[in-house]
Coordinates of C-alpha atoms (C1' of nucleotides) in Angstrom, one line a residue:
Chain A
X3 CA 43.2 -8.4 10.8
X4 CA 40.0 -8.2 12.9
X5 CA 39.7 -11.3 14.5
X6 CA 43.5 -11.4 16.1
X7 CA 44.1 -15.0 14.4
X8 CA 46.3 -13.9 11.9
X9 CA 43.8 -13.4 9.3
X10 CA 41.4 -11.2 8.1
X11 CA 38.0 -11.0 9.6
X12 CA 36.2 -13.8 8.1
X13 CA 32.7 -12.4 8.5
X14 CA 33.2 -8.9 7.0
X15 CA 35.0 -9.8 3.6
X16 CA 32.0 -12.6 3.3
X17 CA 29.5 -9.6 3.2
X18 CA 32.3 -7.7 1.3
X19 CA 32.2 -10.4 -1.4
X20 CA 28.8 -11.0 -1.8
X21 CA 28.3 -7.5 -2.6
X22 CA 31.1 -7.5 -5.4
X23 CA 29.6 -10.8 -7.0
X24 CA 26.2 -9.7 -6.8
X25 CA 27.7 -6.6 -8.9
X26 CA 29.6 -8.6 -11.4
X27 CA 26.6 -11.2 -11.8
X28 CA 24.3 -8.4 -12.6
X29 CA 26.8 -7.1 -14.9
X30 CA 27.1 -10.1 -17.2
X31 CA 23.1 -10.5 -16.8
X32 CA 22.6 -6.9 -17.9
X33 CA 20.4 -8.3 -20.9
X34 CA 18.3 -10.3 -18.5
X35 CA 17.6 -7.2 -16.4
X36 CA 17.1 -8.6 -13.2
X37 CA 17.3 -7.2 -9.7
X38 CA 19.9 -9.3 -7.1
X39 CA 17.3 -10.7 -5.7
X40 CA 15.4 -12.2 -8.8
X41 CA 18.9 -13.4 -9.6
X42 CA 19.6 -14.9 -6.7
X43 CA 16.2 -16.7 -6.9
X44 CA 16.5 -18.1 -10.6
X45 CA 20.4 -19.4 -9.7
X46 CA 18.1 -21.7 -7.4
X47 CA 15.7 -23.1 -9.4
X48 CA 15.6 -25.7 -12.1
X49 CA 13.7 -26.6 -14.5
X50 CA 13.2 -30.1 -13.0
X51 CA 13.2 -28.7 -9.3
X52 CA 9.7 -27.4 -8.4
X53 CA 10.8 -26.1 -4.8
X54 CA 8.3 -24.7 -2.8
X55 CA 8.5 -21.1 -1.3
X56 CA 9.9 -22.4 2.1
X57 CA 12.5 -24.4 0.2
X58 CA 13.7 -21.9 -1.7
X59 CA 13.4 -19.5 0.9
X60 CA 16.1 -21.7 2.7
X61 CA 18.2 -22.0 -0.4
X62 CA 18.7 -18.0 -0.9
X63 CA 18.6 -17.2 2.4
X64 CA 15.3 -14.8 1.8
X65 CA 12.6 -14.7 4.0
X66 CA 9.2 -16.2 2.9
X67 CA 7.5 -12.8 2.4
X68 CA 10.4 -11.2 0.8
X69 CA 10.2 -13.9 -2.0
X70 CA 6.5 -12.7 -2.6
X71 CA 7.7 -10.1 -4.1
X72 CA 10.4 -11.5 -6.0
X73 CA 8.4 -14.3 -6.8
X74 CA 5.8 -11.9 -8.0
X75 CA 7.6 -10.2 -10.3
X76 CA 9.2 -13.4 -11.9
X77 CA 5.8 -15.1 -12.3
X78 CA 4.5 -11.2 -14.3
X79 CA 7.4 -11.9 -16.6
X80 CA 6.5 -15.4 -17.5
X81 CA 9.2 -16.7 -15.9
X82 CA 7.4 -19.1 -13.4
X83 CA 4.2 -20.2 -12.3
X84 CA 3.0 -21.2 -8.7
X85 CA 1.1 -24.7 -9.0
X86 CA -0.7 -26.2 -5.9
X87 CA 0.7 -28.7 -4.5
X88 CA -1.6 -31.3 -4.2
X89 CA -0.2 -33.5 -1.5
X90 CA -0.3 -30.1 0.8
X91 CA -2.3 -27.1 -0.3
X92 CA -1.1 -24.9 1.9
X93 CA 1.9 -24.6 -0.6
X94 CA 3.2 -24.1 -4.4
X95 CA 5.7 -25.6 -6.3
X96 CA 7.6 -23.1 -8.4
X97 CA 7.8 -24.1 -11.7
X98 CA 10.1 -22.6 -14.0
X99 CA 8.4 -21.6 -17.9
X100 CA 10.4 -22.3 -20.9
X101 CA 11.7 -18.9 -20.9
X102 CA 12.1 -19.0 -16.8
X103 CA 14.4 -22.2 -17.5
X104 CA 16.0 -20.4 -20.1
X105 CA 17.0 -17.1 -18.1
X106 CA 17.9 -19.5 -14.9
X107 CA 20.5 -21.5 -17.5
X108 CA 22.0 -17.8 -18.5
X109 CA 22.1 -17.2 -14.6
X110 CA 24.1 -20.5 -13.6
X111 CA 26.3 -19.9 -16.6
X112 CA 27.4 -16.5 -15.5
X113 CA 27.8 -18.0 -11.8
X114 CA 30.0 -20.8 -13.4
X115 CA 31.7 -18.3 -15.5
X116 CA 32.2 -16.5 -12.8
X117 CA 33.6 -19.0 -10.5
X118 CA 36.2 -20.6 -13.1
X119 CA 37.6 -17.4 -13.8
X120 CA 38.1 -16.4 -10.5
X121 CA 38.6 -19.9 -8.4
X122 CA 40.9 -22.2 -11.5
X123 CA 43.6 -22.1 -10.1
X124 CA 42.6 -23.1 -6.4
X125 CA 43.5 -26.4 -5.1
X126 CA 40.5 -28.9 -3.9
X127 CA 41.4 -28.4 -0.4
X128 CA 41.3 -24.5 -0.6
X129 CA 38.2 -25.6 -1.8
X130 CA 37.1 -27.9 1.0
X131 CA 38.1 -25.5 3.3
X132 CA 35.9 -22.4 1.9
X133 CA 33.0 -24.7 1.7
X134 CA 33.6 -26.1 5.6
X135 CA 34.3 -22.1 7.0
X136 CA 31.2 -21.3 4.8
X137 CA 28.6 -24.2 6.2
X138 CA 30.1 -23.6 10.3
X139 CA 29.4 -20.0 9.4
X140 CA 25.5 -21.2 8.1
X141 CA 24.8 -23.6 11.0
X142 CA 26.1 -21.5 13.8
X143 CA 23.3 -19.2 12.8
Chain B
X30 CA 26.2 -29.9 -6.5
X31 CA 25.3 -27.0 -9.0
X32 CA 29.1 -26.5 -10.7
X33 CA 29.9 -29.9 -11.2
X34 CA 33.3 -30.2 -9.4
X35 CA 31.8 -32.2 -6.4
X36 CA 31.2 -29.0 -4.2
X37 CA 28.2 -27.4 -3.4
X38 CA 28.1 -23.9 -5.4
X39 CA 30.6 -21.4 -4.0
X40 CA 28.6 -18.3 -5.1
X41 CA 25.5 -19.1 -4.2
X42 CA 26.4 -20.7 -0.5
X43 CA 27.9 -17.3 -0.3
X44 CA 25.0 -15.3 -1.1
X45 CA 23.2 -17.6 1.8
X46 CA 25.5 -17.3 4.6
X47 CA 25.8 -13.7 4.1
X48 CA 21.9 -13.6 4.7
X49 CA 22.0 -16.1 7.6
X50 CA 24.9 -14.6 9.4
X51 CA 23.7 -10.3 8.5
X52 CA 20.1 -11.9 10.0
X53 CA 22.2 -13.5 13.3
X54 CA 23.9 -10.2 14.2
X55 CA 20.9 -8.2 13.9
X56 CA 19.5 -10.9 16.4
X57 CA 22.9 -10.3 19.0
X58 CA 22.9 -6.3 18.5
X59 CA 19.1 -6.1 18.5
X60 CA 19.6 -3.5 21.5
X61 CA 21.0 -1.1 18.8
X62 CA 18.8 -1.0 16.8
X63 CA 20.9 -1.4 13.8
X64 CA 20.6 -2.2 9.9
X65 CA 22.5 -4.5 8.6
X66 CA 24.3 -2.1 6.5
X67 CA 24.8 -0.2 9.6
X68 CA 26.1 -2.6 11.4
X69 CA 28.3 -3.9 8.7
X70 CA 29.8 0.1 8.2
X71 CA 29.7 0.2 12.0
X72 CA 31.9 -3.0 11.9
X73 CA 34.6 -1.5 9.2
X74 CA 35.0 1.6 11.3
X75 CA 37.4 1.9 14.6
X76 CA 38.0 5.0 16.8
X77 CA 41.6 5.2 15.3
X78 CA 40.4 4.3 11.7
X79 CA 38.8 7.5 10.3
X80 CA 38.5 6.3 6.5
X81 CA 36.9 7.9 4.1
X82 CA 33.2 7.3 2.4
X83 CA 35.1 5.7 -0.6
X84 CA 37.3 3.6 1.1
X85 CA 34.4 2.3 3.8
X86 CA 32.7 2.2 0.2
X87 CA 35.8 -0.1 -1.0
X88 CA 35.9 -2.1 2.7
X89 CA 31.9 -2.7 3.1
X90 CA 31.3 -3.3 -0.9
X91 CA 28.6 -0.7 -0.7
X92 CA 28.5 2.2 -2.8
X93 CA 29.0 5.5 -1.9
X94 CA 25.5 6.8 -2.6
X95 CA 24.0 4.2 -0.7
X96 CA 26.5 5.1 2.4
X97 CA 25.5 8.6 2.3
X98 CA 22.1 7.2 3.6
X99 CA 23.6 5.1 6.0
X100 CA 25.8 7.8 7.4
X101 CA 23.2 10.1 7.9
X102 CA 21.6 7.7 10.5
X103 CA 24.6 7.1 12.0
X104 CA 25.4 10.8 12.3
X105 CA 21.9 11.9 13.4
X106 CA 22.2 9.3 16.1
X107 CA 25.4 10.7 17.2
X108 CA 27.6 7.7 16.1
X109 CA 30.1 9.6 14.0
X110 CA 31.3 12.8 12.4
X111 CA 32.3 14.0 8.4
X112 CA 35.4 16.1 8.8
X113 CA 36.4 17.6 5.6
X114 CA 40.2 16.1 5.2
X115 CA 42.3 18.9 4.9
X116 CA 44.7 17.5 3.0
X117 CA 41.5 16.9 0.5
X118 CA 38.6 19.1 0.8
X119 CA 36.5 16.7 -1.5
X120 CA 36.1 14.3 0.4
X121 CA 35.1 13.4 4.6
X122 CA 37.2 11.6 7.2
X123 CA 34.5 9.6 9.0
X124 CA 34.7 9.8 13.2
X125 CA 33.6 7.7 15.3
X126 CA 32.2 9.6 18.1
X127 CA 32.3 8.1 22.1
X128 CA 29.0 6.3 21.4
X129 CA 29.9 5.5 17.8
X130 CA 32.8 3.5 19.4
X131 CA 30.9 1.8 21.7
X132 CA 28.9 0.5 19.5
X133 CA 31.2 -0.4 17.5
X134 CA 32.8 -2.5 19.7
X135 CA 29.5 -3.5 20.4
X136 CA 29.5 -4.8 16.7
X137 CA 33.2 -6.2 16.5
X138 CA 32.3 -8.4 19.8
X139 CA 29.5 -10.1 18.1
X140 CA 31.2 -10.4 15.0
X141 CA 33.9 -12.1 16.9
X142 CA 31.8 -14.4 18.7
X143 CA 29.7 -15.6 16.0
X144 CA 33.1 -16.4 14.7
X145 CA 34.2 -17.9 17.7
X146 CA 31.4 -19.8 18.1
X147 CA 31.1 -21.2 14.2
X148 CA 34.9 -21.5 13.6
X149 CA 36.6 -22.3 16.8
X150 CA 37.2 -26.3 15.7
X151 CA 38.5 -26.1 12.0
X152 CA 41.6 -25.9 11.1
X153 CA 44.1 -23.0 10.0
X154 CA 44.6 -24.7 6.7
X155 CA 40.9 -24.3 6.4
X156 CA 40.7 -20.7 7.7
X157 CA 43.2 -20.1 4.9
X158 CA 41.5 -21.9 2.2
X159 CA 38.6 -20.2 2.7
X160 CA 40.0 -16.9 2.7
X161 CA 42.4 -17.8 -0.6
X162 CA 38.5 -18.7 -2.5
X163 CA 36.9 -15.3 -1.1
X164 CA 40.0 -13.2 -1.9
X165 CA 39.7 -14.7 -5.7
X166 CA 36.3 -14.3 -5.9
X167 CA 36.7 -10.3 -4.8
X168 CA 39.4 -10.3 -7.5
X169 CA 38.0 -11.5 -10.4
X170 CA 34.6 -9.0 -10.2
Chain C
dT19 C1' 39.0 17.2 -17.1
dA20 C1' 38.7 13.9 -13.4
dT21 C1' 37.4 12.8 -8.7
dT22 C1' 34.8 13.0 -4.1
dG23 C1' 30.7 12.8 -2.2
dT24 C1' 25.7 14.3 -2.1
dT25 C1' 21.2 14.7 -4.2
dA26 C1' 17.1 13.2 -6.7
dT27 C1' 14.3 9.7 -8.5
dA28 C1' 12.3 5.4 -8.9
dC29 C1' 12.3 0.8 -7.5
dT30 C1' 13.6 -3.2 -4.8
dC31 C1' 14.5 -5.4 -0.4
dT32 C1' 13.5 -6.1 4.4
dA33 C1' 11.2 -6.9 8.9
dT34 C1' 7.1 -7.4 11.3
dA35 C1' 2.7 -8.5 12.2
dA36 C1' -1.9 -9.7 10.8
dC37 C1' -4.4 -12.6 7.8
dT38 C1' -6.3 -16.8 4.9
dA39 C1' -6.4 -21.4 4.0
dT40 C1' -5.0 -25.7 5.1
dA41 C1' -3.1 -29.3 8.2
Chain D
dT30 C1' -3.1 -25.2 17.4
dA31 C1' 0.5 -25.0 14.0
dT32 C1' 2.2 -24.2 9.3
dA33 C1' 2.6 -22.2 4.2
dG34 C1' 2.3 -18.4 2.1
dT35 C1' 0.4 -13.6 1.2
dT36 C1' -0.7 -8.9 2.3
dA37 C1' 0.1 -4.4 4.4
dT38 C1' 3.0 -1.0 6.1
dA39 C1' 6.9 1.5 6.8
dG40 C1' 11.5 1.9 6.4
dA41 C1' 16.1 0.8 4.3
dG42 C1' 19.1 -0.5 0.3
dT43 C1' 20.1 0.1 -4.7
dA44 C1' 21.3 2.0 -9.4
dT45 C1' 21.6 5.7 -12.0
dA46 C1' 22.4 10.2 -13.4
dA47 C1' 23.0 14.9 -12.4
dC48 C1' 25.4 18.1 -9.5
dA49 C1' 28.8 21.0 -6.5
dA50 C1' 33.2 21.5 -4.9
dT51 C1' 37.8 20.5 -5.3
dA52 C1' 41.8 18.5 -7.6

DNA sequence: TATTGTTATACTCTATAACTATA
DNA sequence: TATAGTTATAGAGTATAACAATA
């Protein structure tokens, strides 16, 4: 009890949890062999998506030249490729490879694994309430 | 809408806001100079407190190896001590020295107004929802 | 034998700023 | 001028395994 409302501290078991399920994802991906970050960029793309760097640079929450990196090392694995996007060529749409799609589906299984076995029995409003706490949180940033 | 029970994905809105929110307290301490796992060990840590590394390990989700790092800037820059615990003389008590406070209350002020600030209009049931989904989530890793 | 914490290694993540190409 | 993304650099975080000291 941090905060002094009766609870504890909202902000510090957010980071506190985030570690542990970045843990237990890369756990159940052991196979896959991927680092948190390359994770946490598949769990965001889909095969029909196509984001673009910025987009999914605001989906993860990883800045644009952080992702180079990730991105690179997805795209050596034949995960992904970065196409031109024609309509602005400034920037790439990230496609994912047959593989790439492949990997992301073992990735959002494990995070839906992951998530009914830990959140089954919570009610909708728990629910409603984590997901409203969580996007204040985001937008007061 | 990634797990199909009418919510945004819980895991992966987690793994964002901890970005946004680690990135928006860097912003507010930026006089300190701090890390983000700095400031978050900084933010587990009180002048009373005096844990030990594996139990800031178990409050911060970071592992003890990694901590030792993190310590040792904190320790060269006169933040805190290691006192060997008598009562174990395997492991440290960790102390926060005058400064070390400071800054710590430095850290838990702009924890608590980022909090302030994002949280101030929902509503208890809310604040308790959210906590209910990340203590499952801790629990089931 | 098991546990606490550090060390060593090798890699990944991060911030920042400069840069290229395009808008 | 502004934006998308990459590159370069330097530092910080991470996993893992081996290690010392203590239990």
């Amino acid at each position: 009890m941090i905060s002094g409302n009766g609870l504890p501290d909202a902000v510090l078991a957010l980071h506190r949890t985030t570690h542990h399920t970045l843990h237990a994802l890369s756990v159940a991906l052991t196979g896959l062999n991927l680092s948190a970050a390359e994770i946490n960029a598949l769990a965001n793309l889909t095969e029909e998506g196509a984001l673009s760097v910025g987009q999914l640079s605001a989906a993860t929450g990883t800045k644009a030249s952080t992702l180079t990196g990730v991105l690179d090392r997805l795209e050596r694995r034949g995960y992904l490729t970065r196409e031109l996007d024609a309509a602005d060529r400034r920037s790439f749409r990230l496609h994912l490879t047959q593989e790439g799609a492949a990997a992301a589906r073992q990735v959002h299984a494990a995070v839906s694994a992951l998530e009914e076995r830990a959140l089954a029995s919570l009610s909708p409003a728990q629910m409603a309430g984590y997901h409203a706490v969580i996007t204040a949180l985001q937008e007061a940033c």
